[in-house]
Amino acid sequence: MSFTRFDRYVERNAQSFIERLRALCRMPSVAAHGTGMRNVADTVEQMMQRAGGGTRLFRLGSGYPIIYAEFGAGAHCFLVYGHYDVQPIGSLTEWTSGPFAAQIIGDKLYARGAANSKGDLVARLAAIEAYQKSFGKLPFCLRYIVEGEDALGSPSLYQFAAEHTELLRAHGAIWDDGYIDANGRLVISLGFKGIAFVELRAHGARTDIHSKWGGIVPNPAWRLVHALATLLSPEGEITVDGYMSHVAPLDEEDLRLLASVELDEEGLKREFRIANWARGLAGPELVRELVFGPTCTICGLQTGHAETGPRTALPGTAVARVDFRLVPNLTPELAISLLREHLDRRGFDDIEITVLARAPVAKSSARSVVARAAVESVTEVYGRDPVIYPLDPASGPVGALCGAVQPPTPVVSFGIGYEGSNPHGPDENIRLEDFIRGIKYFGRVIHQLGRLAQEASAEKETETALKLQRNRALSVKGANHED
């Protein structure tokens, strides 16, 4: 099928699509703060309706709204996930322009949420609009689910999945995480690592006290530091008892896909401003560790006096936030249980563990319909074959949607960011060219999904017909034998 009409529609409306994204990025939607979240949800619902979707708004308890929309119709159904909340902005002084100013500087749009993940949301809705304007109704049922609690661990989404399983049945799901690498190749992922995000807390005196008592009053900061030091070796290896023994071995498909993944090691070092990779890793070992290595990361420490100027104080509490990125066979429940047992075994039973977020591993095959559609649509838009990650090093609530039904729904993920988008840091940005290419690409993914779904239906009909013929032949043979 020719996409000339579709591409012309996208190009004629490119500036309008960019302005829609800028308008959405100007609306602060930091889930941790809560300001303006309902207004953003209403705006997203209107955008989905404008693209031709029938929408429903779900609000579960005190959580932020979940917007559900359906496009097209047919026997085959596919899910698309997105989120309208964004990460906290961090230090304002590190931003070149206001994080919610949505300024265009050169060929880039700078805004919190531009890459993660309002850009993907607007691009995909624009593609759906352009497809239906160019070719008519989508050739299958597309269920689009957009939440507002991605940065909070998606508690409402898990509840939604438990209560509305009938809305999640699909032949495949498309996630909104990915980027274009330094060589101009689209990165496609076939799943995500899981996560167990915990807070560890140690207690001392009832409040901060004068540090003159430091020789005889227990110091929770030291207590917590000593506990944390048992989780990771100086070489960077996870030392939680029994943890690594649960890591699943890689299969043939994993190894084949890993062999095609290349990292711009020197470019990334410059981007991160680091001299070396952890443990001196390089080449295939570095790639394997990134994709399939479990992690134990101290994300933050809070204790005692941290303001400007001296204050000699002995802390009353010490808190660390630690995330464990999980790989196949490591569940959040197992990781948390092993952590508790490990600390107790070493006399750190006083260290409190609070679970802040959890999500299971989600992993799919390159042979799924959604994976094939994503891969087969790449070269026409990007001019190069994609890089396929068997597992995305990031995590998300994929299991909430894809694991809510059995067998789990296959998932594939890609996005419009690039290696310099810095989605969780200052100056988050996207290249406008990538945004427009993302619209054209998703239109082609829609077409491939429809084509592959039709082929699958035809194959199933053929198999059914052959089965009926065999059964009839056996019946005739049986009747003749009786005669």
mmCIF file of N, CA, C and O in Angstrom, residues 195-198 243 324 326 331-342 353 355 357-358:
data_model
loop_
_atom_site.group_PDB
_atom_site.id
_atom_site.type_symbol
_atom_site.label_atom_id
_atom_site.label_comp_id
_atom_site.label_asym_id
_atom_site.label_seq_id
_atom_site.Cartn_x
_atom_site.Cartn_y
_atom_site.Cartn_z
ATOM 1 N N ILE A 195 11.090 -4.323 38.505
ATOM 2 C CA ILE A 195 11.690 -3.443 39.493
ATOM 3 C C ILE A 195 11.089 -3.714 40.872
ATOM 4 O O ILE A 195 9.906 -4.040 41.002
ATOM 5 N N ALA A 196 11.948 -3.622 41.880
ATOM 6 C CA ALA A 196 11.517 -3.570 43.286
ATOM 7 C C ALA A 196 12.181 -2.320 43.848
ATOM 8 O O ALA A 196 13.410 -2.266 43.975
ATOM 9 N N PHE A 197 11.400 -1.308 44.146
ATOM 10 C CA PHE A 197 11.900 -0.022 44.619
ATOM 11 C C PHE A 197 11.537 0.101 46.093
ATOM 12 O O PHE A 197 10.358 0.081 46.449
ATOM 13 N N VAL A 198 12.549 0.165 46.953
ATOM 14 C CA VAL A 198 12.305 0.121 48.397
ATOM 15 C C VAL A 198 12.961 1.297 49.106
ATOM 16 O O VAL A 198 13.888 1.926 48.593
ATOM 17 N N TYR A 243 20.669 -14.174 45.712
ATOM 18 C CA TYR A 243 20.031 -13.346 44.693
ATOM 19 C C TYR A 243 20.401 -13.788 43.273
ATOM 20 O O TYR A 243 19.541 -14.071 42.439
ATOM 21 N N PHE A 324 16.002 -2.184 42.694
ATOM 22 C CA PHE A 324 16.531 -3.426 42.133
ATOM 23 C C PHE A 324 15.864 -3.632 40.776
ATOM 24 O O PHE A 324 14.644 -3.800 40.707
ATOM 25 N N LEU A 326 15.076 -5.975 37.825
ATOM 26 C CA LEU A 326 14.927 -7.428 37.856
ATOM 27 C C LEU A 326 14.931 -8.027 36.455
ATOM 28 O O LEU A 326 14.435 -7.417 35.504
ATOM 29 N N THR A 331 11.375 -12.111 40.671
ATOM 30 C CA THR A 331 10.135 -11.355 40.839
ATOM 31 C C THR A 331 10.342 -10.297 41.922
ATOM 32 O O THR A 331 11.243 -10.426 42.771
ATOM 33 N N PRO A 332 9.507 -9.256 41.947
ATOM 34 C CA PRO A 332 9.623 -8.262 43.020
ATOM 35 C C PRO A 332 9.478 -8.883 44.401
ATOM 36 O O PRO A 332 10.222 -8.537 45.332
ATOM 37 N N GLU A 333 8.535 -9.800 44.540
ATOM 38 C CA GLU A 333 8.297 -10.428 45.840
ATOM 39 C C GLU A 333 9.522 -11.217 46.295
ATOM 40 O O GLU A 333 9.910 -11.169 47.476
ATOM 41 N N LEU A 334 10.150 -11.935 45.365
ATOM 42 C CA LEU A 334 11.345 -12.708 45.705
ATOM 43 C C LEU A 334 12.490 -11.776 46.099
ATOM 44 O O LEU A 334 13.191 -12.028 47.082
ATOM 45 N N ALA A 335 12.698 -10.706 45.342
ATOM 46 C CA ALA A 335 13.795 -9.777 45.627
ATOM 47 C C ALA A 335 13.642 -9.150 47.006
ATOM 48 O O ALA A 335 14.609 -9.043 47.774
ATOM 49 N N ILE A 336 12.423 -8.750 47.348
ATOM 50 C CA ILE A 336 12.180 -8.115 48.651
ATOM 51 C C ILE A 336 12.367 -9.129 49.773
ATOM 52 O O ILE A 336 12.940 -8.819 50.834
ATOM 53 N N SER A 337 11.891 -10.349 49.560
ATOM 54 C CA SER A 337 12.054 -11.402 50.565
ATOM 55 C C SER A 337 13.526 -11.715 50.794
ATOM 56 O O SER A 337 13.983 -11.842 51.950
ATOM 57 N N LEU A 338 14.307 -11.838 49.718
ATOM 58 C CA LEU A 338 15.732 -12.122 49.851
ATOM 59 C C LEU A 338 16.457 -10.974 50.558
ATOM 60 O O LEU A 338 17.369 -11.208 51.357
ATOM 61 N N LEU A 339 16.057 -9.746 50.277
ATOM 62 C CA LEU A 339 16.666 -8.586 50.940
ATOM 63 C C LEU A 339 16.403 -8.624 52.436
ATOM 64 O O LEU A 339 17.326 -8.414 53.243
ATOM 65 N N ARG A 340 15.160 -8.893 52.817
ATOM 66 C CA ARG A 340 14.811 -8.945 54.240
ATOM 67 C C ARG A 340 15.602 -10.042 54.953
ATOM 68 O O ARG A 340 16.155 -9.828 56.050
ATOM 69 N N GLU A 341 15.663 -11.209 54.363
ATOM 70 C CA GLU A 341 16.387 -12.323 54.972
ATOM 71 C C GLU A 341 17.882 -12.022 55.065
ATOM 72 O O GLU A 341 18.536 -12.358 56.064
ATOM 73 N N HIS A 342 18.419 -11.391 54.036
ATOM 74 C CA HIS A 342 19.841 -11.050 54.010
ATOM 75 C C HIS A 342 20.187 -10.093 55.148
ATOM 76 O O HIS A 342 21.179 -10.307 55.875
ATOM 77 N N ILE A 353 12.037 -1.846 56.017
ATOM 78 C CA ILE A 353 11.911 -1.881 54.565
ATOM 79 C C ILE A 353 10.490 -1.487 54.189
ATOM 80 O O ILE A 353 9.526 -2.122 54.636
ATOM 81 N N VAL A 355 8.141 -0.827 50.792
ATOM 82 C CA VAL A 355 8.095 -0.986 49.334
ATOM 83 C C VAL A 355 7.422 0.240 48.724
ATOM 84 O O VAL A 355 6.276 0.566 49.046
ATOM 85 N N ALA A 357 7.517 0.852 45.127
ATOM 86 C CA ALA A 357 6.963 0.459 43.824
ATOM 87 C C ALA A 357 7.501 -0.909 43.446
ATOM 88 O O ALA A 357 8.582 -1.301 43.884
ATOM 89 N N ARG A 358 6.725 -1.610 42.644
ATOM 90 C CA ARG A 358 7.162 -2.925 42.159
ATOM 91 C C ARG A 358 6.513 -3.196 40.810
ATOM 92 O O ARG A 358 5.403 -2.717 40.539
#
